Tab-separated table of C-alpha atoms and ligand atoms in Angstrom:
chain	number	residue	atom	x	y	z
A	208	MET	CA	-33.465	-49.266	-87.306
A	209	LYS	CA	-33.293	-48.138	-90.923
A	210	THR	CA	-31.999	-50.124	-93.880
A	211	ILE	CA	-30.442	-47.965	-96.580
A	212	THR	CA	-29.227	-49.205	-99.952
A	213	LYS	CA	-27.933	-46.110	-101.741
A	214	PRO	CA	-24.542	-44.609	-100.798
A	215	ASP	CA	-25.697	-40.984	-101.074
A	216	ALA	CA	-28.727	-41.651	-98.844
A	217	MET	CA	-26.471	-43.387	-96.308
A	218	PHE	CA	-24.058	-40.448	-96.338
A	219	LYS	CA	-26.894	-37.961	-95.800
A	220	ALA	CA	-28.307	-40.007	-92.916
A	221	VAL	CA	-24.993	-40.144	-91.031
A	222	MET	CA	-24.191	-36.509	-91.732
A	223	ALA	CA	-27.563	-35.525	-90.247
A	224	VAL	CA	-26.650	-37.234	-86.964
A	225	LYS	CA	-23.025	-36.113	-87.021
A	226	THR	CA	-23.973	-32.451	-87.346
A	227	LYS	CA	-25.873	-32.885	-84.084
A	228	GLY	CA	-22.543	-33.845	-82.490
A	229	LYS	CA	-23.300	-37.565	-82.285
A	230	SER	CA	-20.572	-40.186	-82.655
A	231	VAL	CA	-20.780	-42.967	-85.226
A	232	GLY	CA	-19.417	-46.518	-84.869
A	233	PHE	CA	-19.173	-48.612	-88.006
A	234	VAL	CA	-18.975	-52.394	-88.459
A	235	PRO	CA	-18.397	-53.584	-92.043
A	236	THR	CA	-19.521	-57.175	-92.719
A	237	MET	CA	-20.363	-59.539	-95.535
A	238	GLY	CA	-23.426	-60.717	-93.636
A	239	ALA	CA	-24.191	-64.268	-92.429
A	240	LEU	CA	-23.771	-62.707	-89.020
A	241	HIS	CA	-22.560	-64.723	-86.038
A	242	GLU	CA	-21.335	-64.008	-82.520
A	243	GLY	CA	-18.015	-62.722	-83.930
A	244	HIS	CA	-19.787	-59.960	-85.829
A	245	LEU	CA	-22.116	-59.365	-82.896
A	246	SER	CA	-19.199	-58.807	-80.518
A	247	LEU	CA	-18.068	-55.955	-82.786
A	248	ILE	CA	-21.600	-54.554	-82.999
A	249	ARG	CA	-22.067	-54.702	-79.200
A	250	ARG	CA	-18.793	-52.889	-78.645
A	251	ALA	CA	-19.780	-50.263	-81.222
A	252	ARG	CA	-23.136	-49.903	-79.435
A	253	LYS	CA	-21.344	-49.319	-76.136
A	254	ASP	CA	-18.869	-46.768	-77.514
A	255	ASN	CA	-21.049	-44.648	-79.817
A	256	ASP	CA	-24.323	-42.751	-80.154
A	257	ILE	CA	-25.077	-44.286	-83.552
A	258	VAL	CA	-24.148	-47.722	-84.926
A	259	VAL	CA	-23.931	-48.436	-88.649
A	260	VAL	CA	-23.476	-51.999	-89.941
A	261	SER	CA	-22.848	-52.680	-93.605
A	262	ILE	CA	-23.823	-55.962	-95.218
A	263	PHE	CA	-22.130	-56.326	-98.576
A	264	VAL	CA	-20.614	-59.408	-100.170
A	265	ASN	CA	-17.871	-57.530	-101.971
A	266	PRO	CA	-17.223	-58.984	-105.445
A	267	ALA	CA	-13.889	-57.130	-105.700
A	268	GLN	CA	-12.312	-59.256	-102.970
A	269	PHE	CA	-13.185	-62.627	-104.514
A	270	ALA	CA	-10.830	-64.068	-107.126
A	271	PRO	CA	-12.309	-65.989	-110.068
A	272	GLY	CA	-13.161	-69.499	-108.893
A	273	GLU	CA	-13.692	-68.443	-105.256
A	274	ASP	CA	-17.020	-68.709	-103.417
A	275	LEU	CA	-18.648	-65.364	-104.368
A	276	LYS	CA	-21.795	-67.021	-105.715
A	277	LYS	CA	-22.278	-69.539	-102.942
A	278	TYR	CA	-21.314	-67.209	-100.066
A	279	PRO	CA	-24.231	-67.414	-97.572
A	280	ARG	CA	-26.713	-64.503	-97.700
A	281	PRO	CA	-29.322	-64.983	-94.944
A	282	VAL	CA	-30.382	-61.347	-95.143
A	283	SER	CA	-33.631	-61.355	-93.169
A	284	LYS	CA	-31.947	-63.229	-90.322
A	285	ASP	CA	-29.071	-60.710	-90.401
A	286	ILE	CA	-31.485	-57.795	-90.271
A	287	ALA	CA	-33.259	-59.345	-87.267
A	288	LEU	CA	-29.930	-59.861	-85.466
A	289	CYS	CA	-28.938	-56.246	-86.118
A	290	ARG	CA	-32.269	-54.982	-84.819
A	291	LYS	CA	-31.878	-57.058	-81.662
A	292	ALA	CA	-28.340	-55.743	-81.158
A	293	GLY	CA	-29.543	-52.130	-81.283
A	294	VAL	CA	-28.099	-51.162	-84.668
A	295	ASP	CA	-29.359	-47.799	-85.984
A	296	PHE	CA	-28.562	-48.134	-89.696
A	297	ILE	CA	-27.908	-51.089	-91.956
A	298	PHE	CA	-26.155	-50.144	-95.160
A	299	TYR	CA	-27.117	-52.853	-97.635
A	300	PRO	CA	-26.028	-51.803	-101.138
A	301	LEU	CA	-26.099	-53.757	-104.377
A	302	PRO	CA	-22.803	-54.349	-106.221
A	303	LYS	CA	-23.835	-51.767	-108.837
A	304	ASP	CA	-24.274	-49.145	-106.107
A	305	ILE	CA	-20.677	-49.684	-104.986
A	306	TYR	CA	-19.112	-50.404	-108.389
A	307	PRO	CA	-21.169	-48.474	-110.929
A	308	GLN	CA	-20.375	-48.744	-114.616
A	309	GLY	CA	-17.062	-47.097	-115.418
A	310	PHE	CA	-15.573	-47.718	-111.954
A	311	LYS	CA	-11.768	-47.444	-112.198
A	312	THR	CA	-10.254	-46.542	-108.833
A	313	TYR	CA	-8.700	-49.066	-106.459
A	314	VAL	CA	-6.713	-48.822	-103.247
A	315	SER	CA	-3.598	-50.989	-102.955
A	316	VAL	CA	-1.680	-51.336	-99.722
A	317	ASP	CA	1.740	-52.465	-100.929
A	318	ASP	CA	3.755	-55.316	-99.436
A	319	LEU	CA	1.303	-56.060	-96.614
A	320	SER	CA	-1.211	-57.246	-99.232
A	321	GLN	CA	1.174	-59.553	-101.062
A	322	VAL	CA	2.100	-61.889	-98.193
A	323	LEU	CA	0.226	-64.613	-96.241
A	324	CYS	CA	-3.364	-64.733	-97.606
A	325	GLY	CA	-2.337	-62.334	-100.383
A	326	ARG	CA	-0.156	-65.027	-101.939
A	327	THR	CA	-2.979	-67.468	-102.575
A	328	ARG	CA	-5.634	-64.784	-103.009
A	329	PRO	CA	-4.095	-62.267	-105.424
A	330	GLY	CA	-6.159	-59.071	-105.580
A	331	HIS	CA	-8.083	-59.971	-102.419
A	332	PHE	CA	-6.736	-57.195	-100.230
A	333	ARG	CA	-6.986	-54.644	-103.023
A	334	GLY	CA	-10.690	-55.461	-103.083
A	335	VAL	CA	-10.907	-55.241	-99.298
A	336	ALA	CA	-9.009	-51.939	-99.040
A	337	THR	CA	-11.048	-50.413	-101.867
A	338	VAL	CA	-14.421	-51.336	-100.407
A	339	VAL	CA	-13.458	-50.283	-96.874
A	340	ALA	CA	-12.188	-46.925	-98.173
A	341	LYS	CA	-15.513	-46.409	-99.946
A	342	LEU	CA	-17.524	-47.533	-96.923
A	343	LEU	CA	-15.588	-45.145	-94.679
A	344	ASN	CA	-16.402	-42.289	-97.042
A	345	VAL	CA	-20.065	-43.258	-97.116
A	346	THR	CA	-20.544	-43.872	-93.381
A	347	GLN	CA	-18.114	-41.272	-91.913
A	348	PRO	CA	-17.488	-43.193	-88.680
A	349	ASP	CA	-15.555	-42.016	-85.652
A	350	ILE	CA	-14.585	-45.602	-84.869
A	351	LEU	CA	-14.240	-48.564	-87.225
A	352	TYR	CA	-14.591	-52.034	-85.661
A	353	LEU	CA	-12.668	-55.000	-87.076
A	354	GLY	CA	-11.999	-58.546	-85.880
A	355	GLN	CA	-8.629	-60.047	-84.962
A	356	LYS	CA	-9.802	-63.221	-86.714
A	357	ASP	CA	-8.796	-61.495	-89.975
A	358	ALA	CA	-5.474	-60.252	-88.611
A	359	GLN	CA	-3.894	-59.343	-91.942
A	360	GLN	CA	-7.015	-57.467	-93.016
A	361	ALA	CA	-6.978	-55.434	-89.790
A	362	ILE	CA	-3.291	-54.559	-90.230
A	363	ILE	CA	-3.862	-53.527	-93.852
A	364	ILE	CA	-6.912	-51.389	-93.042
A	365	LYS	CA	-5.105	-49.666	-90.181
A	366	ARG	CA	-2.216	-48.882	-92.538
A	367	MET	CA	-4.602	-47.588	-95.204
A	368	ALA	CA	-6.522	-45.392	-92.757
A	369	GLU	CA	-3.284	-43.843	-91.561
A	370	ASP	CA	-1.700	-43.500	-95.016
A	371	LEU	CA	-4.807	-41.903	-96.565
A	372	ASN	CA	-5.660	-39.687	-93.566
A	373	PHE	CA	-9.047	-41.193	-92.848
A	374	PRO	CA	-10.168	-39.438	-89.657
A	375	VAL	CA	-11.176	-42.699	-88.005
A	376	LYS	CA	-10.011	-44.746	-85.039
A	377	VAL	CA	-9.631	-48.454	-85.742
A	378	ARG	CA	-10.549	-50.848	-82.959
A	379	VAL	CA	-9.657	-54.520	-83.349
A	380	MET	CA	-11.721	-56.953	-81.262
A	381	SER	CA	-10.581	-60.425	-80.150
A	382	THR	CA	-11.541	-63.538	-82.050
A	383	VAL	CA	-14.777	-65.119	-80.875
A	384	ARG	CA	-14.631	-68.913	-80.779
A	385	GLU	CA	-16.916	-71.844	-80.243
A	386	LYS	CA	-16.485	-73.562	-76.874
A	387	ASN	CA	-14.183	-76.103	-78.514
A	388	GLY	CA	-11.923	-73.338	-79.858
A	389	LEU	CA	-13.031	-73.188	-83.494
A	390	ALA	CA	-12.952	-69.548	-84.615
A	391	LEU	CA	-16.412	-68.450	-85.737
A	392	SER	CA	-16.594	-67.775	-89.446
A	393	SER	CA	-19.407	-67.484	-91.961
A	394	ARG	CA	-17.516	-70.094	-93.985
A	395	ASN	CA	-17.873	-72.700	-91.199
A	396	ALA	CA	-21.350	-73.239	-92.680
A	397	TYR	CA	-19.659	-75.073	-95.579
A	398	LEU	CA	-18.189	-77.726	-93.247
A	399	ASN	CA	-19.854	-81.090	-92.665
A	400	LYS	CA	-19.750	-82.702	-89.231
A	401	LYS	CA	-16.473	-84.561	-89.754
A	402	GLU	CA	-14.815	-81.515	-91.336
A	403	LYS	CA	-15.925	-79.365	-88.407
A	404	GLU	CA	-14.123	-81.765	-86.085
A	405	ASP	CA	-11.042	-81.760	-88.289
A	406	ALA	CA	-11.121	-77.944	-88.392
A	407	LEU	CA	-10.276	-77.909	-84.671
A	408	VAL	CA	-6.723	-78.685	-85.711
A	409	LEU	CA	-6.222	-74.983	-86.501
A	410	PHE	CA	-6.875	-73.940	-82.901
A	411	LYS	CA	-4.983	-76.957	-81.551
A	412	SER	CA	-1.940	-76.151	-83.644
A	413	LEU	CA	-1.921	-72.527	-82.461
A	414	ASN	CA	-2.064	-73.809	-78.902
A	415	LEU	CA	0.814	-76.190	-79.599
A	416	ALA	CA	2.821	-73.231	-80.935
A	417	LEU	CA	2.107	-71.210	-77.796
A	418	LEU	CA	3.069	-74.143	-75.598
A	419	LEU	CA	6.364	-74.664	-77.417
A	420	ILE	CA	7.191	-70.963	-77.168
A	421	LYS	CA	6.352	-71.025	-73.472
A	422	GLY	CA	8.749	-73.959	-73.168
A	423	GLY	CA	11.540	-71.814	-74.644
A	424	LEU	CA	11.481	-72.614	-78.377
A	425	ARG	CA	12.542	-69.515	-80.348
A	426	ASP	CA	13.443	-70.930	-83.738
A	427	ALA	CA	10.563	-70.090	-86.089
A	428	GLY	CA	11.488	-72.789	-88.613
A	429	ARG	CA	11.381	-75.521	-85.989
A	430	LEU	CA	8.131	-74.230	-84.587
A	431	ILE	CA	6.497	-74.164	-88.010
A	432	LYS	CA	7.722	-77.727	-88.623
A	433	ARG	CA	6.031	-78.955	-85.424
A	434	VAL	CA	2.795	-77.175	-86.308
A	435	ARG	CA	2.933	-78.564	-89.843
A	436	GLU	CA	3.371	-82.106	-88.473
A	437	LEU	CA	0.303	-81.754	-86.266
A	438	ILE	CA	-1.931	-80.379	-89.018
A	439	SER	CA	-0.719	-82.959	-91.545
A	440	LYS	CA	-2.121	-85.736	-89.364
A	441	LYS	CA	-5.589	-84.727	-90.568
A	442	LYS	CA	-6.273	-86.266	-93.945
A	443	SER	CA	-8.789	-83.604	-94.911
A	444	ALA	CA	-6.335	-80.767	-94.144
A	445	LYS	CA	-4.251	-79.079	-96.816
A	446	ILE	CA	-1.951	-76.359	-95.519
A	447	ASP	CA	-1.917	-73.084	-97.415
A	448	TYR	CA	0.564	-71.400	-95.069
A	449	ILE	CA	1.857	-71.403	-91.521
A	450	ALA	CA	3.705	-68.199	-90.684
A	451	ILE	CA	5.342	-66.426	-87.789
A	452	VAL	CA	5.654	-62.761	-88.634
A	453	ASN	CA	6.162	-59.374	-87.066
A	454	ALA	CA	2.702	-58.274	-85.928
A	455	GLU	CA	2.968	-54.818	-87.533
A	456	THR	CA	5.032	-55.317	-90.685
A	457	LEU	CA	4.070	-58.952	-91.403
A	458	GLU	CA	7.743	-59.650	-92.118
A	459	PRO	CA	8.742	-63.256	-91.441
A	460	LEU	CA	10.714	-63.892	-88.266
A	461	ASN	CA	13.595	-66.346	-87.922
A	462	LYS	CA	13.843	-65.879	-84.192
A	463	ILE	CA	10.601	-65.566	-82.266
A	464	ARG	CA	10.913	-62.200	-80.546
A	465	GLY	CA	8.848	-59.045	-79.941
A	466	ASN	CA	5.257	-58.665	-81.110
A	467	CYS	CA	4.589	-61.796	-83.120
A	468	LEU	CA	1.642	-63.010	-85.127
A	469	ILE	CA	1.314	-66.727	-85.701
A	470	ALA	CA	-1.071	-67.080	-88.611
A	471	LEU	CA	-2.298	-70.012	-90.627
A	472	ALA	CA	-4.560	-70.836	-93.508
A	473	VAL	CA	-5.655	-74.421	-94.013
A	474	ARG	CA	-8.096	-75.994	-96.398
A	475	ILE	CA	-10.402	-78.484	-94.706
A	476	GLY	CA	-11.890	-80.342	-97.626
A	477	LYS	CA	-12.893	-77.553	-99.983
A	478	THR	CA	-13.191	-74.867	-97.305
A	479	ARG	CA	-10.321	-72.494	-96.679
A	480	LEU	CA	-10.088	-71.474	-93.021
A	481	ILE	CA	-7.788	-69.008	-91.283
A	482	ASP	CA	-6.834	-68.466	-87.673
A	483	ASN	CA	-4.118	-66.672	-85.754
A	484	VAL	CA	-2.792	-65.683	-82.401
A	485	LEU	CA	-0.902	-62.592	-81.296
A	486	LEU	CA	1.820	-62.835	-78.713
A	487	LYS	CA	4.574	-60.786	-77.150
A	488	VAL	CA	7.813	-62.661	-76.503
B	253	AMP	P1	-16.791	-60.786	-92.586
B	253	AMP	O1	-18.283	-60.708	-92.589
B	253	AMP	O2	-16.269	-62.189	-92.543
B	253	AMP	O3	-16.154	-59.950	-93.662
B	253	AMP	O4	-16.326	-60.156	-91.207
B	253	AMP	C1	-16.720	-58.862	-90.808
B	253	AMP	C2	-15.925	-58.448	-89.600
B	253	AMP	O5	-16.170	-59.374	-88.535
B	253	AMP	C3	-14.405	-58.469	-89.857
B	253	AMP	O6	-13.810	-57.352	-89.208
B	253	AMP	C4	-13.987	-59.753	-89.224
B	253	AMP	O7	-12.643	-59.773	-88.801
B	253	AMP	C5	-14.935	-59.847	-88.043
B	253	AMP	N1	-15.044	-61.238	-87.589
B	253	AMP	C6	-15.340	-62.327	-88.336
B	253	AMP	N2	-15.293	-63.454	-87.585
B	253	AMP	C7	-14.944	-63.068	-86.336
B	253	AMP	C8	-14.704	-63.754	-85.107
B	253	AMP	N3	-14.829	-65.073	-85.004
B	253	AMP	N4	-14.367	-63.016	-84.032
B	253	AMP	C9	-14.240	-61.671	-84.111
B	253	AMP	N5	-14.439	-60.961	-85.234
B	253	AMP	C10	-14.785	-61.644	-86.338
């Protein structure tokens, strides 16, 4: 396994293997790797000749006042996990390698970026789309691996790849959870023991939603109300949004029908957590 920090060196390394006809799978991450990331890496390992993982805490996707500085960066542990998972290249650039002085070009995916998480995190998805576009150019993958945990991000990146003719397939892998249902996230490290228990309310509320839909409820407003009531029982929980939207366009649904995404963002104490479930009604 090789760790590369400079974009041009990374590009040369992948081009050298691609010209030999080898396929490249790419997993972009912000590090603090857990089983969620590893499920993407393992799938990439299975599907491709060469696996590239990027570790980059992308400043452009953090708004002022967010957790850019305190975001966990256990780099040597991450490198060890990548080695164990059979990764070929780690791309580990510094912010100045990605955003050199004079940087002016950003990628905006309209509409999809302004809803759900985009409302409380203005500029977030512009930062995400921009860095992923750059990483795709640098790593030239055949397949890009993303997690369903960040459903809106996956939808936006798929849209961007199609709109900008990136010659890449996007594969979205299911959310990996703890046994108790809590979706794995690098940000779970911020939670204390009590908050970690309270955080289970995200998974429980998604399950309640599924149960109600199974029981015949189709009115999105009523469903959201029931979910809101359940989450509000937790004192430490502050709801950012609960939404039922079309799973491709992210447009809100009044009647629950077709391919739906139930998505929520909830603050547990100071930590903002997201979770979602996809369903076909
Ligand atoms: P991050 O390091 O949080 O930017 O995540 C890097 C990639 O891992 C993204 O495509 C995420 O959606 C994915 N990911 C994060 N957590 C999980 C999880 N619990 N299950 C599956 N994929 C995940």
